[in-house]
Amino acid sequence: LILISAGAFMLLNRTRRSATVHSDDRLDSFVMFGGLDRRVDSQAFEGGSATAFFGGTEIDLRDAKLAPGGAQLDLAAAFGGIELMVPENWKVHVSGMPIFGGWSNKARLREDAPADLPMLHVRCFVAFGGIEVHN
C-alpha cells in the first residue's frame, strides 16, 4: 500500500522537463519514480524499449521515419504510464498483456497512405498502469 501511494504521489506531483531530442536509430529508456519526455527525429528508426516504473514517459516519434524493414518497440509500464505519439503515415500494430491496467491504440493511418508502408510493431506489458499510442 505504501508503494502504491508513493507511486500515485509521484505521478500526480511530478514536473515535466522539456523534451530531449534523440537522433539515434534505437531508443532505450528506463524511468523509475519520475518522468521523461523524449522526442525522436531518427531518419531510420529501428525500435527499442521503454520502461516506466512508478513514473511516466512520453515518446514523440512524429518527426522520425521508420527503417525500411519496419521497427519493433517494447514498452513496459508498472504503476505508471507511457504515451507514444506516431505520425499519421505510419502503420502501427499494438499487442500485449495487461494486468490490472491497459493499453490502447488510437493511431490512425491516413486514407491516402500507400499500402506498402513499413510497420511499427509495439509490444506492451502493463501492470497497474497504462500505455497509449496515438497520432
PDB file of C-alpha atoms in Angstrom, residues 56-115:
ATOM      1  CA  GLY A  56       5.695   8.285 -16.764  1.00  0.00           C
ATOM      2  CA  THR A  57       7.283   8.522 -20.191  1.00  0.00           C
ATOM      3  CA  GLU A  58       6.196  10.496 -23.230  1.00  0.00           C
ATOM      4  CA  ILE A  59       7.778   9.457 -26.537  1.00  0.00           C
ATOM      5  CA  ASP A  60       7.199  11.620 -29.619  1.00  0.00           C
ATOM      6  CA  LEU A  61       8.061   9.874 -32.904  1.00  0.00           C
ATOM      7  CA  ARG A  62       6.208  12.341 -35.153  1.00  0.00           C
ATOM      8  CA  ASP A  63       9.471  13.729 -36.608  1.00  0.00           C
ATOM      9  CA  ALA A  64      11.022  10.281 -37.179  1.00  0.00           C
ATOM     10  CA  LYS A  65      10.951   7.962 -40.174  1.00  0.00           C
ATOM     11  CA  LEU A  66      10.743   4.166 -39.942  1.00  0.00           C
ATOM     12  CA  ALA A  67      13.563   1.929 -41.141  1.00  0.00           C
ATOM     13  CA  PRO A  68      12.695   0.263 -44.479  1.00  0.00           C
ATOM     14  CA  GLY A  69      12.122  -3.089 -42.752  1.00  0.00           C
ATOM     15  CA  GLY A  70       9.896  -1.588 -40.052  1.00  0.00           C
ATOM     16  CA  ALA A  71      10.587  -1.450 -36.330  1.00  0.00           C
ATOM     17  CA  GLN A  72       9.698  -3.120 -33.044  1.00  0.00           C
ATOM     18  CA  LEU A  73       9.233  -1.156 -29.839  1.00  0.00           C
ATOM     19  CA  ASP A  74       8.851  -2.951 -26.491  1.00  0.00           C
ATOM     20  CA  LEU A  75       7.004  -0.900 -23.872  1.00  0.00           C
ATOM     21  CA  ALA A  76       6.560  -1.828 -20.208  1.00  0.00           C
ATOM     22  CA  ALA A  77       4.630   0.171 -17.612  1.00  0.00           C
ATOM     23  CA  ALA A  78       4.227  -0.851 -13.980  1.00  0.00           C
ATOM     24  CA  PHE A  79       2.326   1.539 -11.703  1.00  0.00           C
ATOM     25  CA  GLY A  80       2.919   4.224 -14.331  1.00  0.00           C
ATOM     26  CA  GLY A  81       2.217   5.154 -17.906  1.00  0.00           C
ATOM     27  CA  ILE A  82       3.699   5.577 -21.348  1.00  0.00           C
ATOM     28  CA  GLU A  83       2.343   7.840 -24.088  1.00  0.00           C
ATOM     29  CA  LEU A  84       3.602   7.167 -27.608  1.00  0.00           C
ATOM     30  CA  MET A  85       2.904   9.630 -30.439  1.00  0.00           C
ATOM     31  CA  VAL A  86       3.394   8.450 -34.030  1.00  0.00           C
ATOM     32  CA  PRO A  87       2.999  10.163 -37.433  1.00  0.00           C
ATOM     33  CA  GLU A  88      -0.219   9.720 -39.411  1.00  0.00           C
ATOM     34  CA  ASN A  89       1.654   7.967 -42.230  1.00  0.00           C
ATOM     35  CA  TRP A  90       2.825   5.010 -40.070  1.00  0.00           C
ATOM     36  CA  LYS A  91       1.177   1.609 -39.855  1.00  0.00           C
ATOM     37  CA  VAL A  92       1.066   0.598 -36.193  1.00  0.00           C
ATOM     38  CA  HIS A  93       0.272  -2.806 -34.721  1.00  0.00           C
ATOM     39  CA  VAL A  94      -0.063  -2.997 -30.925  1.00  0.00           C
ATOM     40  CA  SER A  95      -0.217  -6.183 -28.907  1.00  0.00           C
ATOM     41  CA  GLY A  96       0.478  -7.028 -25.323  1.00  0.00           C
ATOM     42  CA  MET A  97      -0.565  -8.262 -21.947  1.00  0.00           C
ATOM     43  CA  PRO A  98      -2.356  -6.024 -19.448  1.00  0.00           C
ATOM     44  CA  ILE A  99      -2.531  -6.977 -15.781  1.00  0.00           C
ATOM     45  CA  PHE A 100      -4.853  -4.613 -13.881  1.00  0.00           C
ATOM     46  CA  GLY A 101      -4.058  -1.972 -16.468  1.00  0.00           C
ATOM     47  CA  GLY A 102      -4.477  -1.445 -20.161  1.00  0.00           C
ATOM     48  CA  TRP A 103      -3.169  -0.254 -23.480  1.00  0.00           C
ATOM     49  CA  SER A 104      -4.900   1.470 -26.357  1.00  0.00           C
ATOM     50  CA  ASN A 105      -4.049   2.073 -29.995  1.00  0.00           C
ATOM     51  CA  LYS A 106      -5.662   5.297 -31.185  1.00  0.00           C
ATOM     52  CA  ALA A 107      -3.220   5.793 -34.070  1.00  0.00           C
ATOM     53  CA  ARG A 108      -5.000   6.305 -37.362  1.00  0.00           C
ATOM     54  CA  LEU A 109      -3.409   5.808 -40.764  1.00  0.00           C
ATOM     55  CA  ARG A 110      -4.221   8.467 -43.342  1.00  0.00           C
ATOM     56  CA  GLU A 111      -6.563   7.240 -46.065  1.00  0.00           C
ATOM     57  CA  ASP A 112      -4.187   8.337 -48.835  1.00  0.00           C
ATOM     58  CA  ALA A 113      -1.218   6.400 -47.392  1.00  0.00           C
ATOM     59  CA  PRO A 114       0.434   3.832 -49.695  1.00  0.00           C
ATOM     60  CA  ALA A 115      -0.268   0.151 -48.985  1.00  0.00           C
TER      61      ALA A 115
END
